[in-house]
Amino acid sequence: MESLLKVTHLKTAFRTDFGSNVVVNDVSFTVNHSETVAIVGESGSGKSVTALSILQLLGKRGYISDGSIRLNELELTTATKQQLQHLRGNDISMVFQEPMSALNPVLKIGYQLVEVIRLHTSLDKAKAKLHAVEMLKKVGLSDPLRVMRAYPFALSGGMRQRVMIAMALACRPKLLIADEPTTALDVTVQAQIMRVMKQLCEEAGTSILLITHDLGVVAEMADRVIVMYAGQVVEEGHVFDIFEKPKHPYTKALLEAVPKLDVDNRQLTAISGSVPTSYEHIMGCRFANRCAYAKPHCTQEPPKLVEVDKHTGQKSRCFEWEALKVKEDCYVK
């Protein structure tokens, strides 16, 4: 199957007063047409930076030092400003983690939504307004005309996130990047938002790159899962394979930390330590100092991401992946 998005050996760094700090290192993955791919990992794993690298939104200090990002036949790392401006909104849209910072607080919702539609389509102002109202209806807002006249601060967090989804999908993009789209929302609202987003993307044939740390959302939404740790991909596979038979100790530890209501007296297994803030000094596996399966060679030689299951294509960056023993009650069902 031909991929919609292909990221190859991506390396992203940020300039600091003490030199460059590499945040994403040698990351490769694909997103196929009409597919949902989830990137999971703790805060500081490089998930959001990977997403921002795709859209070339790294700010003045961030830059891609190596690698390739291709959307169909277009190489994004060498694309011109005009090409990127046309691409954003038309072919790739993004739903940000905090809609209050993504929406302009001094402009009405209707103005912002109509502006996006007119910028990326040939619709006139009247037709763009009708399309904006229709999109607000599709994302489940019961009074779209009132929302059109409202300022962002007058809406709840869930309503603002629905507006962001309507704005992102208004021009039927090929790829939607959703960066922690439900983090600050109530659990019931989270489920509604994810259901709406999935339904609209299926109707439009839009692929989704979902950035999240919520494994429950991953289990419900994703077709494939990419697990990141310390700026690297440590495991990749089909969602069922990742949840049923993880091949990396970090993935196993994440799954065991998920609470389950149907298991009595279950104690959560915490992952000791934290994600390293700098990776340059680490010689071996970046997870070795937190790993229960680590051997001496794990701290001396960096493991490569290799295919560990020829039938499913599951990949792991671990020397000791065969030693993993898992509990049936540690997974999100």
CSV table of C-alpha atoms in Angstrom, one decimal:
chain,number,residue,atom,x,y,z
A,1,MET,CA,0.0,0.0,0.0
A,2,GLU,CA,1.3,3.4,-0.9
A,3,SER,CA,1.8,5.6,2.1
A,4,LEU,CA,0.2,9.1,2.5
A,5,LEU,CA,3.0,10.2,4.9
A,6,LYS,CA,6.4,8.8,5.1
A,7,VAL,CA,8.9,10.0,7.8
A,8,THR,CA,12.4,8.6,7.4
A,9,HIS,CA,15.3,9.0,9.8
A,10,LEU,CA,14.0,12.3,11.2
A,11,LYS,CA,16.3,14.2,13.5
A,12,THR,CA,15.1,17.4,15.1
A,13,ALA,CA,17.1,19.7,17.3
A,14,PHE,CA,16.7,23.0,19.2
A,15,ARG,CA,19.4,25.7,19.5
A,16,THR,CA,20.2,26.6,23.1
A,17,ASP,CA,22.7,28.9,24.7
A,18,PHE,CA,24.9,25.9,25.3
A,19,GLY,CA,24.6,24.4,21.8
A,20,SER,CA,22.1,22.2,20.0
A,21,ASN,CA,19.8,19.8,21.9
A,22,VAL,CA,18.6,16.8,19.8
A,23,VAL,CA,15.0,16.1,20.8
A,24,VAL,CA,14.0,13.6,18.1
A,25,ASN,CA,16.6,11.2,16.8
A,26,ASP,CA,16.3,8.8,13.8
A,27,VAL,CA,12.5,8.5,13.9
A,28,SER,CA,10.9,6.6,10.9
A,29,PHE,CA,7.2,5.7,10.4
A,30,THR,CA,4.5,5.8,7.8
A,31,VAL,CA,0.8,6.7,7.8
A,32,ASN,CA,-1.3,5.1,5.1
A,33,HIS,CA,-4.4,6.4,3.5
A,34,SER,CA,-7.6,6.3,5.7
A,35,GLU,CA,-5.5,4.9,8.6
A,36,THR,CA,-5.2,6.1,12.2
A,37,VAL,CA,-1.7,5.9,13.7
A,38,ALA,CA,-1.1,6.7,17.4
A,39,ILE,CA,2.2,7.9,18.9
A,40,VAL,CA,2.4,7.2,22.6
A,41,GLY,CA,4.9,7.9,25.3
A,42,GLU,CA,5.5,9.9,28.5
A,43,SER,CA,5.9,13.7,28.4
A,44,GLY,CA,9.3,14.5,27.0
A,45,SER,CA,9.4,11.5,24.7
A,46,GLY,CA,9.4,13.7,21.5
A,47,LYS,CA,5.8,13.1,20.4
A,48,SER,CA,4.7,16.7,19.9
A,49,VAL,CA,8.0,17.7,18.4
A,50,THR,CA,7.6,15.0,15.8
A,51,ALA,CA,4.2,16.3,14.9
A,52,LEU,CA,5.4,19.9,14.7
A,53,SER,CA,8.3,18.8,12.5
A,54,ILE,CA,5.9,17.4,10.0
A,55,LEU,CA,4.1,20.8,9.7
A,56,GLN,CA,7.5,22.8,10.0
A,57,LEU,CA,6.2,24.7,13.0
A,58,LEU,CA,9.3,24.4,15.2
A,59,GLY,CA,9.8,28.1,15.9
A,60,LYS,CA,13.0,30.1,15.5
A,61,ARG,CA,15.2,27.7,17.6
A,62,GLY,CA,14.0,24.4,16.2
A,63,TYR,CA,15.3,22.8,13.0
A,64,ILE,CA,15.4,19.5,11.2
A,65,SER,CA,19.0,18.5,11.0
A,66,ASP,CA,18.5,15.2,9.1
A,67,GLY,CA,15.9,13.0,7.6
A,68,SER,CA,13.0,13.1,5.2
A,69,ILE,CA,9.3,13.9,5.5
A,70,ARG,CA,7.2,13.2,2.4
A,71,LEU,CA,3.5,13.8,2.0
A,72,ASN,CA,2.6,11.9,-1.2
A,73,GLU,CA,5.3,13.2,-3.6
A,74,LEU,CA,6.2,16.4,-1.8
A,75,GLU,CA,9.3,16.6,0.4
A,76,LEU,CA,8.3,18.8,3.3
A,77,THR,CA,11.8,19.5,4.7
A,78,THR,CA,12.7,21.4,1.5
A,79,ALA,CA,9.3,22.8,0.7
A,80,THR,CA,9.0,26.6,0.1
A,81,LYS,CA,7.0,28.8,2.5
A,82,GLN,CA,4.3,29.1,-0.2
A,83,GLN,CA,4.1,25.4,-0.6
A,84,LEU,CA,3.8,24.9,3.2
A,85,GLN,CA,1.2,27.7,3.5
A,86,HIS,CA,-0.9,25.9,0.8
A,87,LEU,CA,-0.3,22.6,2.5
A,88,ARG,CA,-1.4,23.6,6.0
A,89,GLY,CA,-5.2,23.4,6.1
A,90,ASN,CA,-5.6,21.9,2.6
A,91,ASP,CA,-3.6,18.7,2.9
A,92,ILE,CA,-2.6,18.6,6.6
A,93,SER,CA,-4.5,20.1,9.5
A,94,MET,CA,-3.7,20.0,13.2
A,95,VAL,CA,-5.8,20.0,16.4
A,96,PHE,CA,-3.7,21.4,19.2
A,97,GLN,CA,-3.7,20.3,22.8
A,98,GLU,CA,-5.0,23.6,24.2
A,99,PRO,CA,-7.6,25.2,21.9
A,100,MET,CA,-7.6,28.5,24.0
A,101,SER,CA,-4.0,29.1,22.8
A,102,ALA,CA,-4.8,28.1,19.2
A,103,LEU,CA,-7.9,30.3,18.8
A,104,ASN,CA,-7.5,34.1,18.7
A,105,PRO,CA,-9.1,35.4,21.9
A,106,VAL,CA,-10.2,38.7,20.4
A,107,LEU,CA,-12.0,37.4,17.3
A,108,LYS,CA,-15.4,35.7,17.1
A,109,ILE,CA,-15.5,32.0,16.3
A,110,GLY,CA,-17.4,32.6,13.1
A,111,TYR,CA,-14.8,35.1,11.8
A,112,GLN,CA,-12.0,32.7,12.5
A,113,LEU,CA,-13.8,29.7,11.0
A,114,VAL,CA,-14.9,31.5,7.8
A,115,GLU,CA,-11.4,32.9,7.4
A,116,VAL,CA,-9.9,29.4,7.3
A,117,ILE,CA,-12.5,28.2,4.8
A,118,ARG,CA,-12.1,31.2,2.5
A,119,LEU,CA,-8.3,30.9,2.6
A,120,HIS,CA,-8.3,27.3,1.5
A,121,THR,CA,-11.3,27.1,-0.8
A,122,SER,CA,-13.0,29.1,-3.6
A,123,LEU,CA,-16.2,29.7,-1.6
A,124,ASP,CA,-17.4,33.3,-1.2
A,125,LYS,CA,-18.2,34.8,2.2
A,126,ALA,CA,-21.9,33.7,2.2
A,127,LYS,CA,-21.2,30.1,1.2
A,128,ALA,CA,-18.2,29.9,3.6
A,129,LYS,CA,-20.4,31.0,6.4
A,130,LEU,CA,-23.0,28.3,5.6
A,131,HIS,CA,-20.2,25.7,5.4
A,132,ALA,CA,-18.9,26.9,8.8
A,133,VAL,CA,-22.4,26.5,10.4
A,134,GLU,CA,-22.7,23.0,8.9
A,135,MET,CA,-19.3,22.0,10.2
A,136,LEU,CA,-20.2,23.2,13.7
A,137,LYS,CA,-23.4,21.0,13.5
A,138,LYS,CA,-21.3,18.0,12.4
A,139,VAL,CA,-19.1,18.3,15.5
A,140,GLY,CA,-22.2,18.2,17.7
A,141,LEU,CA,-22.7,21.9,18.7
A,142,SER,CA,-26.5,22.3,19.1
A,143,ASP,CA,-26.6,26.0,18.5
A,144,PRO,CA,-24.0,26.8,15.8
A,145,LEU,CA,-25.3,30.3,15.1
A,146,ARG,CA,-24.7,31.3,18.8
A,147,VAL,CA,-21.3,29.7,18.7
A,148,MET,CA,-20.4,31.6,15.5
A,149,ARG,CA,-21.2,34.9,17.3
A,150,ALA,CA,-19.3,33.9,20.5
A,151,TYR,CA,-15.7,34.7,21.5
A,152,PRO,CA,-13.5,31.7,22.6
A,153,PHE,CA,-13.6,32.6,26.3
A,154,ALA,CA,-17.4,32.3,26.3
A,155,LEU,CA,-17.2,28.6,25.4
A,156,SER,CA,-16.4,25.6,27.5
A,157,GLY,CA,-13.2,23.6,26.9
A,158,GLY,CA,-15.2,20.8,25.2
A,159,MET,CA,-16.9,23.3,22.9
A,160,ARG,CA,-13.7,25.0,22.0
A,161,GLN,CA,-12.1,21.7,21.1
A,162,ARG,CA,-15.1,20.9,18.9
A,163,VAL,CA,-14.6,24.2,17.1
A,164,MET,CA,-11.0,23.3,16.6
A,165,ILE,CA,-12.0,20.0,15.0
A,166,ALA,CA,-14.5,21.7,12.8
A,167,MET,CA,-11.8,24.2,11.7
A,168,ALA,CA,-9.3,21.4,11.1
A,169,LEU,CA,-11.7,19.3,9.0
A,170,ALA,CA,-13.5,22.1,7.2
A,171,CYS,CA,-11.4,21.7,4.0
A,172,ARG,CA,-11.3,17.9,4.1
A,173,PRO,CA,-7.5,17.4,4.6
A,174,LYS,CA,-5.7,14.2,3.7
A,175,LEU,CA,-4.1,14.1,7.2
A,176,LEU,CA,-5.3,15.3,10.6
A,177,ILE,CA,-2.6,15.6,13.3
A,178,ALA,CA,-4.3,15.5,16.7
A,179,ASP,CA,-1.9,16.5,19.6
A,180,GLU,CA,-3.4,15.4,22.9
A,181,PRO,CA,-6.9,16.6,21.8
A,182,THR,CA,-8.7,15.7,24.9
A,183,THR,CA,-6.2,16.2,27.7
A,184,ALA,CA,-8.0,18.9,29.7
A,185,LEU,CA,-11.5,17.6,29.2
A,186,ASP,CA,-13.9,15.6,31.3
A,187,VAL,CA,-13.9,11.8,30.7
A,188,THR,CA,-17.4,11.8,29.1
A,189,VAL,CA,-16.5,14.8,26.9
A,190,GLN,CA,-13.3,13.1,25.9
A,191,ALA,CA,-15.2,10.1,24.5
A,192,GLN,CA,-17.7,12.3,22.6
A,193,ILE,CA,-14.9,14.4,21.1
A,194,MET,CA,-12.9,11.3,19.9
A,195,ARG,CA,-16.1,9.7,18.5
A,196,VAL,CA,-16.9,12.9,16.5
A,197,MET,CA,-13.4,13.2,15.2
A,198,LYS,CA,-13.2,9.6,14.1
A,199,GLN,CA,-16.6,9.7,12.4
A,200,LEU,CA,-15.8,12.8,10.4
A,201,CYS,CA,-12.4,11.5,9.3
A,202,GLU,CA,-13.9,8.3,8.2
A,203,GLU,CA,-16.5,10.2,6.1
A,204,ALA,CA,-13.8,12.3,4.5
A,205,GLY,CA,-11.2,9.5,4.1
A,206,THR,CA,-8.8,11.5,6.3
A,207,SER,CA,-5.9,9.8,7.9
A,208,ILE,CA,-5.2,10.5,11.6
A,209,LEU,CA,-1.9,10.9,13.4
A,210,LEU,CA,-2.9,10.8,17.0
A,211,ILE,CA,-0.4,12.1,19.7
A,212,THR,CA,-1.5,10.9,23.1
A,213,HIS,CA,-0.4,9.3,26.4
A,214,ASP,CA,-3.9,7.8,27.0
A,215,LEU,CA,-3.8,4.1,26.2
A,216,GLY,CA,-7.6,3.9,26.4
A,217,VAL,CA,-8.0,6.3,23.6
A,218,VAL,CA,-5.3,4.4,21.6
A,219,ALA,CA,-7.1,1.1,22.1
A,220,GLU,CA,-10.4,2.6,20.8
A,221,MET,CA,-9.0,4.8,17.9
A,222,ALA,CA,-5.8,3.4,16.5
A,223,ASP,CA,-5.0,0.9,13.7
A,224,ARG,CA,-1.2,1.0,14.4
A,225,VAL,CA,0.8,2.2,17.4
A,226,ILE,CA,4.2,3.9,17.6
A,227,VAL,CA,5.8,3.9,21.1
A,228,MET,CA,8.4,6.7,21.6
A,229,TYR,CA,10.8,7.1,24.4
A,230,ALA,CA,13.6,9.7,24.8
A,231,GLY,CA,13.3,10.9,21.2
A,232,GLN,CA,13.3,7.4,19.6
A,233,VAL,CA,10.8,4.9,18.4
A,234,VAL,CA,11.2,1.9,20.7
A,235,GLU,CA,8.3,-0.2,19.4
A,236,GLU,CA,5.8,-0.2,16.5
A,237,GLY,CA,3.0,-2.6,15.5
A,238,HIS,CA,-0.7,-3.2,15.1
A,239,VAL,CA,-2.7,-2.0,18.0
A,240,PHE,CA,-3.8,-5.5,19.0
A,241,ASP,CA,-0.2,-6.8,18.9
A,242,ILE,CA,1.0,-3.9,21.0
A,243,PHE,CA,-1.6,-4.5,23.7
A,244,GLU,CA,-1.6,-8.3,23.7
A,245,LYS,CA,2.1,-9.0,23.3
A,246,PRO,CA,4.4,-6.0,23.7
A,247,LYS,CA,8.0,-6.5,22.6
A,248,HIS,CA,9.6,-3.7,24.6
A,249,PRO,CA,9.9,-3.3,28.4
A,250,TYR,CA,8.8,0.3,28.2
A,251,THR,CA,5.6,-0.6,26.3
A,252,LYS,CA,5.0,-3.4,28.9
A,253,ALA,CA,5.5,-0.9,31.8
A,254,LEU,CA,3.1,1.6,30.3
A,255,LEU,CA,0.4,-1.1,29.9
A,256,GLU,CA,0.9,-2.3,33.5
A,257,ALA,CA,0.4,1.2,34.8
A,258,VAL,CA,-3.1,1.4,33.3
A,259,PRO,CA,-5.8,1.0,36.0
A,260,LYS,CA,-8.4,-1.7,35.4
A,261,LEU,CA,-11.8,-1.6,37.2
A,262,ASP,CA,-12.5,-5.3,36.7
A,263,VAL,CA,-9.4,-6.5,38.6
A,264,ASP,CA,-9.6,-6.7,42.4
A,265,ASN,CA,-6.9,-5.3,44.7
A,266,ARG,CA,-4.6,-4.5,41.7
A,267,GLN,CA,-1.7,-2.3,42.5
A,268,LEU,CA,-0.3,-0.1,39.8
A,269,THR,CA,3.2,-0.7,38.8
A,270,ALA,CA,5.0,2.7,38.5
A,271,ILE,CA,8.0,3.2,36.2
A,272,SER,CA,10.9,4.3,38.4
A,273,GLY,CA,12.9,7.4,37.3
A,274,SER,CA,12.0,9.8,34.5
A,275,VAL,CA,12.7,10.4,30.8
A,276,PRO,CA,16.2,11.8,30.4
A,277,THR,CA,16.4,15.5,29.4
A,278,SER,CA,19.5,15.0,27.4
A,279,TYR,CA,20.4,12.0,25.2
A,280,GLU,CA,23.8,12.8,23.8
A,281,HIS,CA,25.7,11.2,26.7
A,282,ILE,CA,23.8,7.9,26.7
A,283,MET,CA,25.9,5.2,25.1
A,284,GLY,CA,23.5,2.2,25.2
A,285,CYS,CA,19.7,1.8,25.4
A,286,ARG,CA,18.0,5.0,26.6
A,287,PHE,CA,15.6,3.1,28.8
A,288,ALA,CA,18.3,0.8,30.4
A,289,ASN,CA,18.5,2.7,33.7
A,290,ARG,CA,14.7,2.2,34.3
A,291,CYS,CA,14.4,-1.3,32.8
A,292,ALA,CA,13.9,-4.4,34.9
A,293,TYR,CA,15.3,-6.6,32.1
A,294,ALA,CA,18.5,-4.6,31.4
A,295,LYS,CA,21.8,-6.5,31.1
A,296,PRO,CA,25.3,-5.0,31.1
A,297,HIS,CA,25.5,-4.9,27.3
A,298,CYS,CA,22.3,-2.8,27.3
A,299,THR,CA,24.2,0.2,28.8
A,300,GLN,CA,27.2,-0.2,26.4
A,301,GLU,CA,25.6,-0.6,23.0
A,302,PRO,CA,22.6,1.1,21.5
A,303,PRO,CA,19.9,-1.3,20.2
A,304,LYS,CA,18.5,-0.9,16.7
A,305,LEU,CA,14.8,-0.9,15.8
A,306,VAL,CA,14.3,-4.3,14.2
A,307,GLU,CA,11.4,-6.5,13.1
A,308,VAL,CA,10.8,-9.1,15.7
A,309,ASP,CA,7.7,-10.7,14.2
A,310,LYS,CA,7.7,-11.5,10.5
A,311,HIS,CA,4.0,-12.3,10.4
A,312,THR,CA,2.8,-9.0,11.9
A,313,GLY,CA,5.7,-6.7,11.1
A,314,GLN,CA,6.0,-5.7,14.8
A,315,LYS,CA,9.3,-3.9,15.6
A,316,SER,CA,11.2,-3.4,18.8
A,317,ARG,CA,14.4,-1.5,19.9
A,318,CYS,CA,15.5,-4.0,22.6
A,319,PHE,CA,18.1,-6.7,23.0
A,320,GLU,CA,16.0,-8.6,25.6
A,321,TRP,CA,12.6,-8.5,24.0
A,322,GLU,CA,12.3,-12.3,24.1
A,323,ALA,CA,12.6,-12.3,27.9
A,324,LEU,CA,9.4,-10.3,28.4
A,325,LYS,CA,6.7,-12.1,30.3
A,326,VAL,CA,3.4,-10.3,30.5
A,327,LYS,CA,0.2,-10.5,32.6
A,328,GLU,CA,-3.1,-10.9,30.9
A,329,ASP,CA,-4.7,-8.3,33.3
A,330,CYS,CA,-2.2,-5.5,32.4
A,331,TYR,CA,-3.9,-4.5,29.1
A,332,VAL,CA,-6.6,-2.1,28.1
A,333,LYS,CA,-9.3,-4.3,26.6
